[in-house]
Amino acid sequence: ESIWSPRYYSMSVCWAKEGHEGVFAAFAFAPTFLAQLPVGALSGFLLSTYCPNENYCNGTKLWGVVFGMALLSPLMMMMWWRWLNKEEDEHEFDEADADDNANVNNDDSLDEPLLTTP
């Protein structure tokens, strides 16, 4: 967290247009902000379930649940990898198709880059 978070913040601000840095930073950290409420509720539930008082705490089960939830997203990505990449595969075409479509659009405004860096 101490290594990733500052770089993530600076990266999201660097992509923003001048004067819009705050909006980009807010959207970049929105998932973290929105996750705080359910994570707080879950941690309270886990503590009350596995560590009900000061004298007893089943840390193995508690951290086992946390580990299982952390393992869930990579496993789901592996299971649905084909479906997640399906759209990219459909849009790939070879050089012959690119040559055939080279002169379809003669609009000069599309030659400008969509994203510029400072």
Coordinates of C-alpha atoms in Angstrom, one line a residue:
E1 CA 0.0 0.0 0.0
S2 CA 2.8 2.4 0.9
I3 CA 4.5 1.8 -2.5
W4 CA 1.4 1.5 -4.7
S5 CA -0.9 4.2 -3.5
P6 CA 1.3 7.3 -4.1
R7 CA 2.2 6.1 -7.6
Y8 CA -1.4 5.4 -8.4
Y9 CA -2.4 8.8 -7.3
S10 CA 0.3 10.6 -9.3
M11 CA -0.5 8.4 -12.4
S12 CA -4.2 9.2 -12.3
V13 CA -3.5 12.9 -11.9
C14 CA -0.9 12.9 -14.8
W15 CA -3.6 11.6 -17.2
A16 CA -6.0 14.4 -16.4
K17 CA -6.3 17.5 -18.5
E18 CA -5.2 20.7 -16.9
G19 CA -7.8 21.9 -14.3
H20 CA -9.5 18.4 -14.1
E21 CA -7.0 16.7 -11.8
G22 CA -9.4 16.5 -8.9
V23 CA -12.1 14.8 -10.9
F24 CA -9.6 12.2 -12.2
A25 CA -8.3 11.6 -8.6
A26 CA -11.8 11.2 -7.3
F27 CA -12.7 8.6 -9.9
A28 CA -9.4 6.8 -9.5
F29 CA -10.0 6.3 -5.8
A30 CA -13.8 5.8 -6.0
P31 CA -13.6 2.0 -5.9
T32 CA -11.5 2.1 -2.7
F33 CA -13.9 4.6 -1.1
L34 CA -17.0 2.5 -2.1
A35 CA -15.4 -0.7 -0.7
Q36 CA -14.8 0.8 2.7
L37 CA -18.4 0.3 3.9
P38 CA -18.8 -3.4 3.0
V39 CA -15.3 -4.2 4.2
G40 CA -15.9 -2.5 7.5
A41 CA -19.2 -4.5 8.0
L42 CA -17.4 -7.7 7.0
S43 CA -14.5 -7.2 9.4
G44 CA -17.0 -6.5 12.2
F45 CA -18.9 -9.7 11.4
L46 CA -15.7 -11.8 11.2
L47 CA -14.4 -10.4 14.5
S48 CA -17.7 -11.0 16.3
T49 CA -17.9 -14.5 14.9
Y50 CA -14.3 -15.8 15.3
C51 CA -13.1 -13.6 18.2
P52 CA -16.2 -13.1 20.3
N53 CA -14.3 -12.1 23.5
E54 CA -10.8 -11.2 24.8
N55 CA -10.1 -14.7 25.9
Y56 CA -10.9 -16.6 22.7
C57 CA -10.0 -15.9 19.1
N58 CA -9.8 -18.4 16.3
G59 CA -7.4 -16.4 14.0
T60 CA -6.8 -19.4 11.7
K61 CA -10.4 -19.5 10.6
L62 CA -10.7 -15.7 10.4
W63 CA -7.7 -15.4 8.2
G64 CA -8.8 -18.4 6.2
V65 CA -12.0 -16.6 5.3
V66 CA -10.0 -13.5 4.3
F67 CA -7.6 -15.6 2.3
G68 CA -10.5 -17.4 0.5
M69 CA -12.1 -14.1 -0.4
A70 CA -8.7 -12.7 -1.7
L71 CA -8.3 -15.9 -3.8
L72 CA -11.8 -15.5 -5.3
S73 CA -11.1 -12.8 -7.8
P74 CA -8.1 -14.4 -9.5
L75 CA -9.9 -17.7 -9.7
M76 CA -12.9 -16.0 -11.3
M77 CA -10.7 -14.2 -13.8
M78 CA -9.0 -17.5 -14.7
M79 CA -12.4 -19.2 -15.1
W80 CA -13.8 -16.5 -17.4
W81 CA -10.6 -15.5 -19.1
R82 CA -11.9 -16.4 -22.6
W83 CA -15.1 -14.5 -22.1
L84 CA -13.2 -11.4 -20.8
N85 CA -10.9 -11.4 -23.8
K86 CA -13.6 -12.3 -26.3
E87 CA -14.2 -8.7 -27.4
E88 CA -10.5 -8.1 -28.1
D89 CA -10.2 -11.2 -30.2
E90 CA -13.2 -10.2 -32.4
H91 CA -11.7 -6.8 -33.3
E92 CA -8.3 -8.2 -34.4
F93 CA -7.7 -8.2 -38.2
D94 CA -4.8 -8.8 -40.4
E95 CA -2.8 -6.3 -42.5
A96 CA -4.7 -7.1 -45.6
D97 CA -7.9 -5.9 -43.9
A98 CA -6.1 -2.8 -42.8
D99 CA -5.0 -2.0 -46.4
D100 CA -8.5 -2.5 -47.7
N101 CA -9.9 -0.1 -45.1
A102 CA -7.1 2.5 -45.3
N103 CA -8.9 5.0 -47.5
V104 CA -12.4 4.6 -46.0
N105 CA -12.2 7.8 -43.9
N106 CA -10.7 10.9 -45.3
D107 CA -11.6 13.2 -42.3
D108 CA -8.4 15.0 -41.2
S109 CA -9.7 15.7 -37.7
L110 CA -9.3 12.0 -36.9
D111 CA -5.6 12.2 -37.4
E112 CA -5.2 14.2 -34.1
P113 CA -4.2 12.1 -31.1
L114 CA -7.0 11.3 -28.7
L115 CA -4.8 11.4 -25.6
T116 CA -1.9 13.7 -25.2
T117 CA 0.5 13.7 -22.3
P118 CA 2.0 16.9 -20.8

